[in-house]
Amino acid sequence: MRRVLITSAEGALGSSLQKHLKESPTVRLAVCEKVNLLDSAEVVEMYRRYRPELVIHNHEIGGGIAAHRAHPGEHFYANTAMALNLIENARRSGVSRFVYVGTADSYPRNISVPMKEANLWNGLPDSAHASYGIAKRIAAMMLEAYRSEYGLSGAYLVLTNVYGPDADFHPETSQAVAAMVRRFVEAADTGRDEVVCWGSGTVTRDFLYAGDAARGVVEAAFGYDSPEPLNLGSGVEVSNRELAETAAAAAGYSGRIVWDASRPDGVLRRCLDVTRARQLLEFSPRVDLEEGIRRTVRWWRSRQSSGRAPVASGRDRC
C-alpha cells in the first residue's frame, strides 16, 4: 500500500479527494489535521508522524473575487509560505512525490481561450486575483527546481472552478456556483421575486464538479510525472448568465434575475484547454453542469433542513 497525505479533507475538492482515496485498496490515506502549514516545525512533525510517500497539497487560503480583493496580502503570504514549507520539508523528509493543486487564477489576463499550459507564464494574472494567482504559480517553479536539483518527482495541476457539495457557501468568500445556489435556493424558499447577481452576466468560466476534479487529481497524482503544468477542467465555456439560469432552474426559482454591473466581473473569458489531460490521462468529466448543480442544490437544502448548513469563511488553517 502507498502512504498518501492530503493537506485538506474539507471543501468541495478536499471532501471528494478523501472519499476517492479511501475507496482505493492500494492507498493508506492520512489527512493533515490541526497542523499549521505556515509553521515549518509543525510540517516537519507532520511528515515524521505520517511518513507519506506521496503528498497532495490541495489546501489553500482563498475564495471568490471579493475575498481576493479584500485580502491580497494574506492570500499571497499564506499560499506562498505553505508551498515553501511543504515542498522543502517533503524533500528533507524523504517524500518521493509531491502534487500541487493550482488554480486557473494564475493564468495571465490577456491570453487566448481556451487557455493552454504553455501560456501560464506569458503575463500577469488579472489584478483582482494577482497576489493569489502569483503565489500559487510560484509552486510550479519550485517543483521544477526541486525536480532538477533534488530529483523530487511531482506534478503541478491547474484546476478550473471546482464546485459541488461541501463547498464554501459563506457570502464573503464563496465562489460563483455556491453563491448562486445559496441565493436562488433562499429566494425560491422564501418567495422572493428578484435575485441580484454580480457583474454583467457576460463573463465566461469553466466549471468542474468536485467528484470529477478529485478523480482527475488522483489520476494525475499516480499517472502524470512532468515539470509541465497540467490543466484539469471541463473544457466547456459557460457564461455567468447561463450559470445563473441553470442554478435558478435547479432551485425551482422563477422570478427575475437582475445583474449589478457595478460589481466586478474579473477576467472576461476563462476556459481551460484540457487536450493534454484527455490525451495523457484519458480524463474527461462525467458530471455535466446541469446535473452537478442539481446535486449541489439538493445537498445545500438537506444541510439547511438539518440545521447543519456550512458557512466556512475559507480562512481556516489545516
Short mmCIF file of C-alpha atoms in Angstrom, two decimals:
data_model
loop_
_atom_site.label_atom_id
_atom_site.label_comp_id
_atom_site.label_asym_id
_atom_site.label_seq_id
_atom_site.Cartn_x
_atom_site.Cartn_y
_atom_site.Cartn_z
CA MET A 1 0.00 0.00 0.00
CA ARG A 2 1.16 3.51 -0.78
CA ARG A 3 1.10 6.10 2.01
CA VAL A 4 -0.66 9.25 0.77
CA LEU A 5 -1.15 12.52 2.64
CA ILE A 6 -3.64 15.18 1.59
CA THR A 7 -3.43 18.60 3.22
CA SER A 8 -7.18 19.11 3.47
CA ALA A 9 -10.28 16.93 3.56
CA GLU A 10 -12.58 19.95 3.70
CA GLY A 11 -14.35 21.90 0.99
CA ALA A 12 -15.75 20.50 -2.23
CA LEU A 13 -12.43 19.19 -3.53
CA GLY A 14 -10.97 18.06 -0.20
CA SER A 15 -14.00 16.01 0.83
CA SER A 16 -14.19 14.41 -2.62
CA LEU A 17 -10.46 13.64 -2.59
CA GLN A 18 -10.74 11.96 0.79
CA LYS A 19 -13.67 9.83 -0.37
CA HIS A 20 -11.96 8.88 -3.63
CA LEU A 21 -8.68 7.87 -1.98
CA LYS A 22 -10.37 5.98 0.88
CA GLU A 23 -12.04 3.77 -1.71
CA SER A 24 -8.69 2.75 -3.19
CA PRO A 25 -7.40 -0.64 -1.95
CA THR A 26 -3.80 0.39 -2.69
CA VAL A 27 -3.75 3.63 -0.64
CA ARG A 28 -3.19 4.19 3.06
CA LEU A 29 -4.59 7.69 3.48
CA ALA A 30 -3.57 10.31 6.04
CA VAL A 31 -5.21 13.72 6.34
CA CYS A 32 -3.48 16.79 7.72
CA GLU A 33 -5.33 17.62 10.94
CA LYS A 34 -4.74 20.54 13.29
CA VAL A 35 -1.40 21.38 11.68
CA ASN A 36 -0.38 24.97 10.95
CA LEU A 37 1.09 24.61 7.48
CA LEU A 38 2.71 28.02 7.82
CA ASP A 39 4.91 26.69 10.62
CA SER A 40 7.92 24.72 9.40
CA ALA A 41 8.34 22.83 12.68
CA GLU A 42 4.75 21.58 12.57
CA VAL A 43 5.15 20.47 8.97
CA VAL A 44 8.32 18.57 9.87
CA GLU A 45 6.46 16.81 12.70
CA MET A 46 3.54 16.02 10.38
CA TYR A 47 5.86 14.33 7.91
CA ARG A 48 7.60 12.42 10.72
CA ARG A 49 4.28 11.17 12.07
CA TYR A 50 2.65 10.10 8.79
CA ARG A 51 5.78 9.20 6.73
CA PRO A 52 3.98 9.84 3.41
CA GLU A 53 5.40 8.69 0.11
CA LEU A 54 3.03 10.93 -1.85
CA VAL A 55 1.77 14.35 -0.75
CA ILE A 56 -1.19 16.04 -2.46
CA HIS A 57 -1.31 19.68 -1.43
CA ASN A 58 -4.89 20.81 -2.01
CA HIS A 59 -5.29 23.16 0.96
CA GLU A 60 -5.35 26.88 0.19
CA ILE A 61 -6.29 30.26 1.57
CA GLY A 62 -8.53 31.98 -0.95
CA GLY A 63 -12.10 32.41 -2.10
CA GLY A 64 -14.02 34.30 -4.75
CA ILE A 65 -13.22 37.67 -6.30
CA ALA A 66 -14.42 39.61 -3.24
CA ALA A 67 -12.12 37.67 -0.92
CA HIS A 68 -9.13 38.11 -3.23
CA ARG A 69 -9.72 41.86 -3.38
CA ALA A 70 -10.13 42.13 0.39
CA HIS A 71 -7.12 40.01 1.42
CA PRO A 72 -4.39 40.16 -1.27
CA GLY A 73 -1.57 40.23 1.30
CA GLU A 74 -2.88 37.34 3.36
CA HIS A 75 -3.56 35.23 0.30
CA PHE A 76 -0.08 35.85 -1.12
CA TYR A 77 1.76 35.15 2.12
CA ALA A 78 -0.25 32.13 3.23
CA ASN A 79 -0.20 30.28 -0.08
CA THR A 80 3.47 31.05 -0.72
CA ALA A 81 4.53 30.07 2.81
CA MET A 82 2.61 26.78 2.67
CA ALA A 83 4.28 25.84 -0.62
CA LEU A 84 7.74 26.70 0.72
CA ASN A 85 7.23 24.74 3.94
CA LEU A 86 5.60 21.71 2.41
CA ILE A 87 7.85 21.21 -0.60
CA GLU A 88 11.17 21.90 1.16
CA ASN A 89 10.33 19.68 4.11
CA ALA A 90 8.97 16.98 1.81
CA ARG A 91 12.40 16.88 0.18
CA ARG A 92 14.16 16.74 3.55
CA SER A 93 11.79 14.08 4.91
CA GLY A 94 12.21 11.65 2.04
CA VAL A 95 8.83 12.18 0.38
CA SER A 96 9.22 10.72 -3.09
CA ARG A 97 6.42 12.58 -4.87
CA PHE A 98 4.63 15.93 -4.41
CA VAL A 99 1.47 17.00 -6.24
CA TYR A 100 0.36 20.63 -6.07
CA VAL A 101 -3.19 21.71 -6.83
CA GLY A 102 -3.00 25.09 -8.54
CA THR A 103 -5.63 27.42 -9.98
CA ALA A 104 -6.76 28.92 -13.27
CA ASP A 105 -6.49 32.31 -11.49
CA SER A 106 -2.74 32.02 -12.14
CA TYR A 107 -3.18 32.40 -15.88
CA PRO A 108 -2.35 35.78 -17.45
CA ARG A 109 -5.26 38.11 -18.00
CA ASN A 110 -4.91 38.64 -21.75
CA ILE A 111 -4.31 35.25 -23.32
CA SER A 112 -6.43 33.40 -25.83
CA VAL A 113 -9.17 30.97 -24.80
CA PRO A 114 -9.04 28.03 -24.26
CA MET A 115 -6.02 28.58 -22.02
CA LYS A 116 -3.05 26.34 -22.81
CA GLU A 117 -0.49 25.25 -20.21
CA ALA A 118 2.34 26.69 -22.32
CA ASN A 119 0.93 30.20 -21.75
CA LEU A 120 0.96 30.10 -17.92
CA TRP A 121 3.96 32.44 -17.70
CA ASN A 122 3.05 34.80 -20.56
CA GLY A 123 1.98 37.73 -18.39
CA LEU A 124 0.44 38.70 -15.07
CA PRO A 125 -2.92 37.44 -13.78
CA ASP A 126 -5.91 39.75 -13.56
CA SER A 127 -5.37 42.39 -10.86
CA ALA A 128 -8.27 41.07 -8.78
CA HIS A 129 -6.51 37.71 -8.37
CA ALA A 130 -2.86 38.66 -8.96
CA SER A 131 -1.40 38.10 -5.48
CA TYR A 132 -3.25 34.81 -5.06
CA GLY A 133 -2.50 33.65 -8.60
CA ILE A 134 1.21 34.50 -8.44
CA ALA A 135 1.54 32.81 -5.04
CA LYS A 136 0.10 29.62 -6.50
CA ARG A 137 2.25 29.94 -9.62
CA ILE A 138 5.43 30.13 -7.53
CA ALA A 139 4.90 26.48 -6.55
CA ALA A 140 5.21 25.44 -10.20
CA MET A 141 8.68 26.95 -10.41
CA MET A 142 9.66 25.46 -7.05
CA LEU A 143 8.64 21.97 -8.09
CA GLU A 144 10.55 22.32 -11.36
CA ALA A 145 13.67 23.48 -9.49
CA TYR A 146 13.43 20.70 -6.91
CA ARG A 147 12.99 18.11 -9.63
CA SER A 148 16.14 19.41 -11.35
CA GLU A 149 18.35 19.65 -8.23
CA TYR A 150 16.97 17.03 -5.83
CA GLY A 151 15.11 14.59 -8.06
CA LEU A 152 11.76 15.23 -6.37
CA SER A 153 9.03 13.74 -8.55
CA GLY A 154 5.93 15.84 -8.83
CA ALA A 155 3.07 17.38 -10.74
CA TYR A 156 1.60 20.87 -10.88
CA LEU A 157 -2.12 20.76 -11.67
CA VAL A 158 -4.09 23.79 -12.81
CA LEU A 159 -7.73 23.42 -11.79
CA THR A 160 -10.66 25.42 -13.03
CA ASN A 161 -13.65 26.49 -10.88
CA VAL A 162 -14.44 23.46 -8.72
CA TYR A 163 -17.95 23.27 -7.24
CA GLY A 164 -20.27 20.85 -5.52
CA PRO A 165 -21.29 19.59 -2.07
CA ASP A 166 -19.15 20.76 0.86
CA ALA A 167 -18.08 23.93 -0.96
CA ASP A 168 -17.63 27.23 0.88
CA PHE A 169 -21.07 28.88 0.99
CA HIS A 170 -20.04 31.89 3.07
CA PRO A 171 -21.35 35.15 1.49
CA GLU A 172 -17.94 36.83 1.72
CA THR A 173 -15.76 34.07 0.31
CA SER A 174 -17.90 31.70 -1.78
CA GLN A 175 -17.25 31.28 -5.48
CA ALA A 176 -19.78 31.67 -8.26
CA VAL A 177 -21.68 28.36 -8.12
CA ALA A 178 -22.05 28.24 -4.33
CA ALA A 179 -23.02 31.92 -4.20
CA MET A 180 -25.71 31.49 -6.83
CA VAL A 181 -27.05 28.25 -5.40
CA ARG A 182 -27.41 29.88 -1.99
CA ARG A 183 -29.16 32.96 -3.38
CA PHE A 184 -31.58 31.10 -5.63
CA VAL A 185 -32.47 28.48 -3.02
CA GLU A 186 -33.17 31.20 -0.45
CA ALA A 187 -35.23 33.17 -2.98
CA ALA A 188 -37.25 30.12 -4.03
CA ASP A 189 -37.87 29.01 -0.46
CA THR A 190 -38.93 32.48 0.77
CA GLY A 191 -40.92 33.50 -2.30
CA ARG A 192 -38.74 36.45 -3.32
CA ASP A 193 -39.40 37.78 -6.83
CA GLU A 194 -35.91 39.12 -7.54
CA VAL A 195 -32.33 37.91 -7.19
CA VAL A 196 -29.35 40.21 -7.77
CA CYS A 197 -26.18 38.69 -9.21
CA TRP A 198 -22.76 40.31 -9.52
CA GLY A 199 -21.42 41.78 -12.74
CA SER A 200 -22.76 41.89 -16.28
CA GLY A 201 -23.55 38.20 -16.67
CA THR A 202 -21.47 38.04 -19.85
CA VAL A 203 -18.18 36.77 -18.40
CA THR A 204 -17.41 33.11 -19.00
CA ARG A 205 -15.86 30.42 -16.86
CA ASP A 206 -15.11 26.70 -16.91
CA PHE A 207 -16.76 24.67 -14.11
CA LEU A 208 -15.74 21.22 -12.88
CA TYR A 209 -17.80 19.11 -10.47
CA ALA A 210 -15.84 18.21 -7.33
CA GLY A 211 -16.12 14.46 -7.81
CA ASP A 212 -14.65 14.76 -11.30
CA ALA A 213 -11.95 17.13 -10.04
CA ALA A 214 -10.92 14.68 -7.32
CA ARG A 215 -10.77 11.82 -9.80
CA GLY A 216 -8.61 13.93 -12.10
CA VAL A 217 -6.24 14.91 -9.30
CA VAL A 218 -5.81 11.28 -8.21
CA GLU A 219 -5.27 10.07 -11.78
CA ALA A 220 -2.63 12.76 -12.26
CA ALA A 221 -1.05 12.01 -8.87
CA PHE A 222 -0.42 8.40 -9.91
CA GLY A 223 -0.12 8.81 -13.68
CA TYR A 224 1.47 12.16 -14.53
CA ASP A 225 5.12 12.95 -13.76
CA SER A 226 6.39 16.05 -15.52
CA PRO A 227 7.57 19.60 -14.76
CA GLU A 228 4.99 20.88 -17.23
CA PRO A 229 1.70 22.12 -15.70
CA LEU A 230 -1.43 20.12 -16.49
CA ASN A 231 -4.91 21.62 -16.86
CA LEU A 232 -7.90 19.88 -15.28
CA GLY A 233 -11.25 21.32 -16.27
CA SER A 234 -14.41 20.66 -18.22
CA GLY A 235 -13.24 22.46 -21.34
CA VAL A 236 -16.73 23.97 -21.64
CA GLU A 237 -17.09 27.77 -21.61
CA VAL A 238 -20.20 28.90 -19.71
CA SER A 239 -21.38 32.49 -19.21
CA ASN A 240 -22.44 33.68 -15.75
CA ARG A 241 -25.89 34.33 -17.21
CA GLU A 242 -26.16 30.68 -18.26
CA LEU A 243 -24.86 29.62 -14.86
CA ALA A 244 -27.48 31.75 -13.08
CA GLU A 245 -30.30 30.37 -15.20
CA THR A 246 -29.14 26.81 -14.54
CA ALA A 247 -28.91 27.42 -10.78
CA ALA A 248 -32.32 29.13 -10.73
CA ALA A 249 -33.96 26.21 -12.54
CA ALA A 250 -32.35 23.66 -10.20
CA ALA A 251 -33.56 25.63 -7.17
CA GLY A 252 -37.10 25.99 -8.55
CA TYR A 253 -36.82 29.77 -8.73
CA SER A 254 -38.89 31.53 -11.42
CA GLY A 255 -38.51 35.20 -10.50
CA ARG A 256 -36.37 37.94 -12.04
CA ILE A 257 -32.59 37.78 -12.28
CA VAL A 258 -31.01 41.23 -12.07
CA TRP A 259 -27.36 41.93 -12.87
CA ASP A 260 -25.47 44.53 -10.83
CA ALA A 261 -22.93 45.86 -13.33
CA SER A 262 -21.28 47.99 -10.64
CA ARG A 263 -19.81 44.78 -9.21
CA PRO A 264 -16.55 43.49 -10.74
CA ASP A 265 -16.59 40.88 -13.49
CA GLY A 266 -12.93 39.93 -13.35
CA VAL A 267 -11.42 38.29 -16.43
CA LEU A 268 -13.92 38.43 -19.30
CA ARG A 269 -13.30 34.89 -20.58
CA ARG A 270 -11.77 31.83 -18.95
CA CYS A 271 -11.81 28.25 -20.13
CA LEU A 272 -9.03 25.69 -19.93
CA ASP A 273 -7.62 23.71 -22.82
CA VAL A 274 -7.90 20.15 -21.50
CA THR A 275 -6.40 18.40 -24.52
CA ARG A 276 -3.31 17.15 -22.68
CA ALA A 277 -5.28 15.70 -19.74
CA ARG A 278 -7.52 13.90 -22.19
CA GLN A 279 -4.55 12.55 -24.15
CA LEU A 280 -2.23 11.69 -21.25
CA LEU A 281 -4.75 10.52 -18.64
CA GLU A 282 -7.87 9.88 -20.72
CA PHE A 283 -9.53 12.27 -18.29
CA SER A 284 -12.89 13.83 -19.06
CA PRO A 285 -15.74 14.94 -16.75
CA ARG A 286 -18.60 12.56 -16.08
CA VAL A 287 -20.98 15.08 -14.48
CA ASP A 288 -22.21 17.96 -16.63
CA LEU A 289 -23.03 21.40 -15.20
CA GLU A 290 -26.79 20.90 -15.06
CA GLU A 291 -26.55 17.64 -13.13
CA GLY A 292 -23.76 18.94 -10.91
CA ILE A 293 -25.77 21.99 -9.87
CA ARG A 294 -28.83 19.83 -9.20
CA ARG A 295 -26.73 17.70 -6.85
CA THR A 296 -25.33 20.82 -5.17
CA VAL A 297 -28.82 22.29 -4.65
CA ARG A 298 -30.07 19.02 -3.12
CA TRP A 299 -27.09 18.88 -0.79
CA TRP A 300 -27.44 22.53 0.28
CA ARG A 301 -31.14 22.11 1.01
CA SER A 302 -30.50 18.95 3.00
CA ARG A 303 -27.87 20.73 5.10
CA GLN A 304 -30.19 23.66 5.72
CA SER A 305 -33.09 21.45 6.74
CA SER A 306 -30.88 19.57 9.17
CA GLY A 307 -29.57 22.82 10.69
CA ARG A 308 -26.02 21.96 9.60
CA ALA A 309 -25.59 24.39 6.71
CA PRO A 310 -21.85 25.13 6.49
CA VAL A 311 -20.73 28.71 6.05
CA ALA A 312 -16.97 28.32 6.45
CA SER A 313 -15.13 31.52 5.67
CA GLY A 314 -12.33 29.78 3.75
CA ARG A 315 -9.77 31.43 6.06
CA ASP A 316 -9.09 28.47 8.32
CA ARG A 317 -5.88 26.54 8.68
CA CYS A 318 -5.40 22.82 8.30
#
